[in-house]
XYZ file of C-alpha atoms in Angstrom:
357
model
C 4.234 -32.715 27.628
C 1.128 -34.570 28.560
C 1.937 -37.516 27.108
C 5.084 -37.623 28.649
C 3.529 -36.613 31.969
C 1.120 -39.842 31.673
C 3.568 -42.427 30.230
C 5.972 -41.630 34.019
C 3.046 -41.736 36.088
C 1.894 -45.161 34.373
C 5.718 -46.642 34.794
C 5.342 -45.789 38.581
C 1.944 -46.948 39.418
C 1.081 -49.503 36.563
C -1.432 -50.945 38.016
C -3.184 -51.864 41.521
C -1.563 -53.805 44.207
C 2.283 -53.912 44.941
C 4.617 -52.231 42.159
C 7.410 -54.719 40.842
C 11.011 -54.998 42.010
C 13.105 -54.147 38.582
C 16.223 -56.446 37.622
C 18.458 -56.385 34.756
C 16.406 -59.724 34.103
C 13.184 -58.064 33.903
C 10.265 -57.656 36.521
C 10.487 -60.057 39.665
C 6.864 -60.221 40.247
C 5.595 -60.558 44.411
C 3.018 -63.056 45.257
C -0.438 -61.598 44.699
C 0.533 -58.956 42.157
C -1.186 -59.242 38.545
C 0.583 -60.675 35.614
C 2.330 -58.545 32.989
C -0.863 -58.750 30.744
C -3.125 -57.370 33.802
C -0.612 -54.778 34.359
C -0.358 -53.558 30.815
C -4.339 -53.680 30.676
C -4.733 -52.013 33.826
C -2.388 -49.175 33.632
C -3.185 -47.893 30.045
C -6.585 -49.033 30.104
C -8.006 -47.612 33.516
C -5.041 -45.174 34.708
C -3.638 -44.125 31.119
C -7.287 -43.095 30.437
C -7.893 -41.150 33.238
C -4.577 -40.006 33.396
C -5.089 -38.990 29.720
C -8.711 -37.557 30.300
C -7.381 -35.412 33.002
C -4.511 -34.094 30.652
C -7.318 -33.104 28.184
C -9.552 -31.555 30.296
C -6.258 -29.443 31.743
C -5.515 -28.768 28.460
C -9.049 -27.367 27.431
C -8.973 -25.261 31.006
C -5.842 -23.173 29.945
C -7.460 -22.918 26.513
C -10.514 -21.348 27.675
C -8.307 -19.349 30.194
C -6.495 -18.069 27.538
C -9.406 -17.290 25.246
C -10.732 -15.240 28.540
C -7.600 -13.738 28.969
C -7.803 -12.490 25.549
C -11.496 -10.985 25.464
C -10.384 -9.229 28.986
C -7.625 -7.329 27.585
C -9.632 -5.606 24.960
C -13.095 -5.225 26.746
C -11.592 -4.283 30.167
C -10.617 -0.540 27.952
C -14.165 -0.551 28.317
C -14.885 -1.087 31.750
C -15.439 1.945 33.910
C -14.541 0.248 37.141
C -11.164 -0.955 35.757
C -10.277 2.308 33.871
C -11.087 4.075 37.591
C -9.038 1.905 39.038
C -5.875 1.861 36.659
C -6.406 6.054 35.925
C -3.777 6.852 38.550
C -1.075 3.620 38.062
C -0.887 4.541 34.072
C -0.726 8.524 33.817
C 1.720 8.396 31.112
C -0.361 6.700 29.164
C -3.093 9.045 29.143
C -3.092 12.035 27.548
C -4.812 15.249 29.850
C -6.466 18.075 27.920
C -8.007 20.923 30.268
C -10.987 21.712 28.236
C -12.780 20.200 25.005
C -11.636 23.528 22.702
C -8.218 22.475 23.674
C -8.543 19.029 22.339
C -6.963 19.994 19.142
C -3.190 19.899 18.241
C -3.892 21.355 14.982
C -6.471 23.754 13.511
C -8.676 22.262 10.947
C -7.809 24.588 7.933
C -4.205 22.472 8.368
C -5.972 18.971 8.491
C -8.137 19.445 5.599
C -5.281 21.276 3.603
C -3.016 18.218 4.191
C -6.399 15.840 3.054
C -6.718 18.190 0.221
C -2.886 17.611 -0.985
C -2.641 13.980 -0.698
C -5.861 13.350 -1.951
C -5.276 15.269 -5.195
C -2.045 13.737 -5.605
C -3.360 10.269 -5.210
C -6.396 11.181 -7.856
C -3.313 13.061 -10.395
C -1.630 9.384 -10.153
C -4.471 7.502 -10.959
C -5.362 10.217 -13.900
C -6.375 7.350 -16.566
C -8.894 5.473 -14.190
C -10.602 8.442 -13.253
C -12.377 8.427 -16.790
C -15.751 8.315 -15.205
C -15.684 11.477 -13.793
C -14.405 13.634 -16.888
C -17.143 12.123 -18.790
C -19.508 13.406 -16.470
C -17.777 16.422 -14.512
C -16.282 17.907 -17.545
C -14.616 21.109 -14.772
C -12.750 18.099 -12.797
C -11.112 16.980 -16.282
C -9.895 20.645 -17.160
C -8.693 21.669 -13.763
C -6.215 18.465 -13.129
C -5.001 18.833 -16.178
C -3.720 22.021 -15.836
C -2.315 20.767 -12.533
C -0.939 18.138 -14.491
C 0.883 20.516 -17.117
C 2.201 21.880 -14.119
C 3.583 18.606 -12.479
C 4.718 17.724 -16.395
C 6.653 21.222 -16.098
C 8.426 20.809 -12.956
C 9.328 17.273 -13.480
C 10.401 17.577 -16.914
C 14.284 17.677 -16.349
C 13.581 14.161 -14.214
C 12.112 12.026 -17.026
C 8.550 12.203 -15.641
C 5.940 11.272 -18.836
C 2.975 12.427 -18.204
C 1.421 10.014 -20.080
C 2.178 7.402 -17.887
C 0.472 7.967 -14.571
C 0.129 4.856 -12.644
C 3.998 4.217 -12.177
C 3.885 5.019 -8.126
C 2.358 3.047 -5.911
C 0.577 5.253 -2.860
C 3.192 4.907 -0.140
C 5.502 6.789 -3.198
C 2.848 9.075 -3.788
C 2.429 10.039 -0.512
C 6.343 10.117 0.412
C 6.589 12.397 -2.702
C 3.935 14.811 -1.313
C 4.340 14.711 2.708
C 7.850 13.473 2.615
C 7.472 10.214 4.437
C 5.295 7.313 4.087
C 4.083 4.535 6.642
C 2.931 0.754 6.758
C 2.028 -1.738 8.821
C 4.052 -4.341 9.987
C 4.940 -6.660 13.173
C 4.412 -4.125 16.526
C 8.179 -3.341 18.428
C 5.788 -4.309 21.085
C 5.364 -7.828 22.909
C 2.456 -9.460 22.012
C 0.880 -6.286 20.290
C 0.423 -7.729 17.229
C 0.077 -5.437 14.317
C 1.886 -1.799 14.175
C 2.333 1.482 11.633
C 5.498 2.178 11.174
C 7.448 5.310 9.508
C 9.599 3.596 6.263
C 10.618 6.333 4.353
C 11.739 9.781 5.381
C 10.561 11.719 8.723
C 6.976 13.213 9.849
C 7.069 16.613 11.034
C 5.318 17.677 14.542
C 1.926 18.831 13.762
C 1.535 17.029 10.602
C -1.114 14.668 10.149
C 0.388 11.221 9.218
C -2.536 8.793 9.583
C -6.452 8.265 9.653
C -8.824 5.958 11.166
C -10.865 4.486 9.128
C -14.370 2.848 9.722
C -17.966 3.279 9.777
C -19.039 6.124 11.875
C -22.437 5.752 14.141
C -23.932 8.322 16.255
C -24.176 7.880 19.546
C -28.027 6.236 19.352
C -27.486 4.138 16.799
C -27.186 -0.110 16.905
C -23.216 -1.086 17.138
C -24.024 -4.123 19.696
C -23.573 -7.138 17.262
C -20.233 -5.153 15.987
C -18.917 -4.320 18.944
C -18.754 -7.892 20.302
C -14.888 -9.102 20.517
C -14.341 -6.117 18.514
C -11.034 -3.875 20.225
C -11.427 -1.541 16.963
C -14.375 0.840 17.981
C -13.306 4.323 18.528
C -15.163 6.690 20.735
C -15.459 10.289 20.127
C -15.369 12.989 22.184
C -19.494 13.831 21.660
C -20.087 9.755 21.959
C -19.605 9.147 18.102
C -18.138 5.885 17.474
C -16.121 4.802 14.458
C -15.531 0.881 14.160
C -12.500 0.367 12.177
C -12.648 -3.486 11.916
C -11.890 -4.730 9.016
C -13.334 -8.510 9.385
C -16.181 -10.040 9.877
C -19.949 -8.120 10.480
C -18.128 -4.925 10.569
C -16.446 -5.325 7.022
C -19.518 -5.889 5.726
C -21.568 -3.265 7.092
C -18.890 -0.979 5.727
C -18.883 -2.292 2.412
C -22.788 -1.966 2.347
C -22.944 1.572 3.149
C -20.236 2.228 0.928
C -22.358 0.748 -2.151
C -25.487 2.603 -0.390
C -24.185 5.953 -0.779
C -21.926 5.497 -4.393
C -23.771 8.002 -6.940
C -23.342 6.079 -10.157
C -19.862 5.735 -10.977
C -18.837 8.045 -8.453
C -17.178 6.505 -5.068
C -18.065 8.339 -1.907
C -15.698 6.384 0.278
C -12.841 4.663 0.171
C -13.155 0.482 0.778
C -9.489 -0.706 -0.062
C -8.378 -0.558 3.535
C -10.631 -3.560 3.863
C -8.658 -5.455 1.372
C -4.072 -6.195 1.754
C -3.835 -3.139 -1.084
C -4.518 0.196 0.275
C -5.299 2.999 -1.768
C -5.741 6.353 0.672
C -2.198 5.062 2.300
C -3.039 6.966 5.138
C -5.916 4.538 6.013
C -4.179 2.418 8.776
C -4.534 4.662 12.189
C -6.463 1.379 13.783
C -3.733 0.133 13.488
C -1.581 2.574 15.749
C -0.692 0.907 18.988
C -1.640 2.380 22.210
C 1.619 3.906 24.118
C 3.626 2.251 26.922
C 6.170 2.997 29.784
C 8.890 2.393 27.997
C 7.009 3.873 24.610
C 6.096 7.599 24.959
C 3.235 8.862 22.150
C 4.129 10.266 19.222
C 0.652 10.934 17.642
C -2.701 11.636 19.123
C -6.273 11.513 18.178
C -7.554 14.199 16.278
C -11.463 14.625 15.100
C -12.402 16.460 12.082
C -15.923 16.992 10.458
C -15.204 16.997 6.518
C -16.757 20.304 5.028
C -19.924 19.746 2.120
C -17.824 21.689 0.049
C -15.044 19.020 -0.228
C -14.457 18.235 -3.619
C -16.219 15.107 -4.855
C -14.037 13.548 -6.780
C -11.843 13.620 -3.637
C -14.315 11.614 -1.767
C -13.115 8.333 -2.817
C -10.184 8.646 -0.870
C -12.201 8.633 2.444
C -12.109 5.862 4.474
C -14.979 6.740 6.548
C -19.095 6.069 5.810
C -22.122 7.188 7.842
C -23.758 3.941 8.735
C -27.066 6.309 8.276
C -28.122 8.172 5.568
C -30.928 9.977 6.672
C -29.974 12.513 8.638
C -27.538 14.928 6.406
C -24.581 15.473 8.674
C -21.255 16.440 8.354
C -19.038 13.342 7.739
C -16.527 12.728 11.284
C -13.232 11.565 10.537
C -10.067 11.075 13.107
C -6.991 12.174 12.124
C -3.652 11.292 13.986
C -0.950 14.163 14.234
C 2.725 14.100 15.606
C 3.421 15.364 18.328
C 7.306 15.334 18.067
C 9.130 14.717 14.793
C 8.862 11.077 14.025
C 12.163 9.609 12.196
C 12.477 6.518 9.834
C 12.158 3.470 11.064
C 9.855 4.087 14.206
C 6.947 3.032 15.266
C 3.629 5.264 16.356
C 2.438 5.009 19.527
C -0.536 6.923 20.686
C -2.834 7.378 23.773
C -6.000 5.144 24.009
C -6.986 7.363 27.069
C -7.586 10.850 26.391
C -9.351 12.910 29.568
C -11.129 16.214 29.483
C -11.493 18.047 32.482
């Protein structure tokens, strides 16, 4: 388009003094005018290049307007004055809870029973990698395998051969246990990007059908450097944050507190959401776009603090780290549960905005 823009403008002024008279014969030049040579010379080389340096530097300007554009859209979330300003325009995309007790959709008995299940499922299906631990935990061996001779039992008429574990992938695993599964793919929304969609079978209300993953900081410690350009950073309700990038100086934090806290062979966290294949597949909540007028929420926000008496051969389905290990407190993860019954095929939405009066 610039090019085009410059080559017109250089046919209609080509050069200084009068502009030739066209004929089917060619140019009639008037007395005084330049000569053909001058006016090819003089048009590309003095008005084509500032014609051209203009279309550059127009260029670069929407660029760096765009770029600005960008950064705005995810920081402005972040700016008080804006969020003040926008509170009242965009009620239906913020969710209102009266009181902090009232925060929750679902007790936490329910969330870590549904952890519990999926987990344990996921660990049954990868039964022959999980060598590490019967070695050492001899217990963990003997009770999944008499959940296993219970599995083999109930699946027996199907064909299932129990000697065989890794022949589901986890979306199957977790459609077998919760009765749907999820994914990402391309958002339903314009220019949203990435979204989580439903694929297989139907979620419940009140069930939880995603988690956020990410490093978790307290409230006083460093997240400047990763929070720069960063639209991932989740804020708690007590001013915990949870950065669920997964590029860049927040990948690698995660990975290194993930190797910081491993106990031999023994995983304490979960690091394949970092990577294309997923292992806890309900690792992809930052990935949940943030509701719309024409897109009412499905799932909200939900925190849990995981109990020290979770099991810890369980803990390697966790997607979330402490980014200290000093101080021993309870692990915070975020859960997101329906709030309607989400069918096959659509997309969850949820509420970036949540107020407590």
């Amino acid at each position: 388009m610039g090019g085009r823009g410059v080559a017109r403008r250089c046919g209609t002024h080509p050069g200084r003094g009068e502009a030739p008279r066209w004929t089917p014969a060619g140019p009639v030049l008037l007395p005084g005018s330049p000569g053909p040579a001058q006016l090819r010379r003089g048009g590309a080389g003095r008005g084509g290049a500032a014609l051209g340096s203009r279309a550059a530097a127009l260029r670069g300007g929407v660029a760096m307007l765009r770029a600005l554009l960008r950064r705005w859209a995810s920081y402005r979330y972040r700016f008080v004055p804006w969020i003040a300003l926008h509170l009242r325009r965009k009620r239906r995309t913020i969710r209102y809870v009266p009181e902090k007790s009232k925060d929750k959709i679902i007790s936490d008995e329910d969330v870590l029973e549904t952890l519990l299940k999926i987990f344990q499922a996921l660990f049954i299906n990868d039964f022959s990698r999980q060598m590490d631990f019967f070695a050492l935990l001899p217990e963990v061996k003997s009770k999944y395998l008499k959940l296993l001779t219970i599995q083999y039992k109930r699946s027996k008429t199907t064909g299932y051969n129990h000697q065989s574990q890794n022949i589901f992938n986890p979306e199957e695993v977790l459609f077998n246990t919760l009765g749907f599964s999820i994914t990402r793919d391309r958002s339903s929304l314009i220019s949203a990007g990435t979204g989580v969609f439903v694929t297989k079978g139907f979620v419940p209300k009140g069930a939880v059908v995603s988690m956020y993953p990410g490093t978790v900081y307290q409230k006083y410690e460093p997240i400047f450097f990763q929070s720069i350009g960063n639209p991932f950073i989740f804020r708690c309700i007590d001013g915990v944050l949870i950065d669920g990038n997964d590029k860049g100086i927040s990948k690698a934090v995660y990975r290194s507190c993930s190797k910081r806290d491993q106990l031999g062979p023994f995983q304490m966290s979960d690091i394949t959401w970092l990577t294309p294949a997923v292992l806890n597949p309900l690792a992809v909540g930052q990935y949940v776009n943030n509701c719309s007028h024409k897109k009412a929420a499905n799932v909200c926000y939900q925190e849990f603090d995981v109990p020290e008496y979770f099991p810890v051969e369980l803990k390697q389905y966790l997607p979330n780290i402490t980014y200290s290990h000093d101080m021993p407190i309870p692990l915070r993860c975020v859960v997101l549960v329906a709030l309607r019954e989400i069918k096959q095929g659509e997309e969850l939405f949820s509420n970036y905005y949540t107020i407590i009066n």
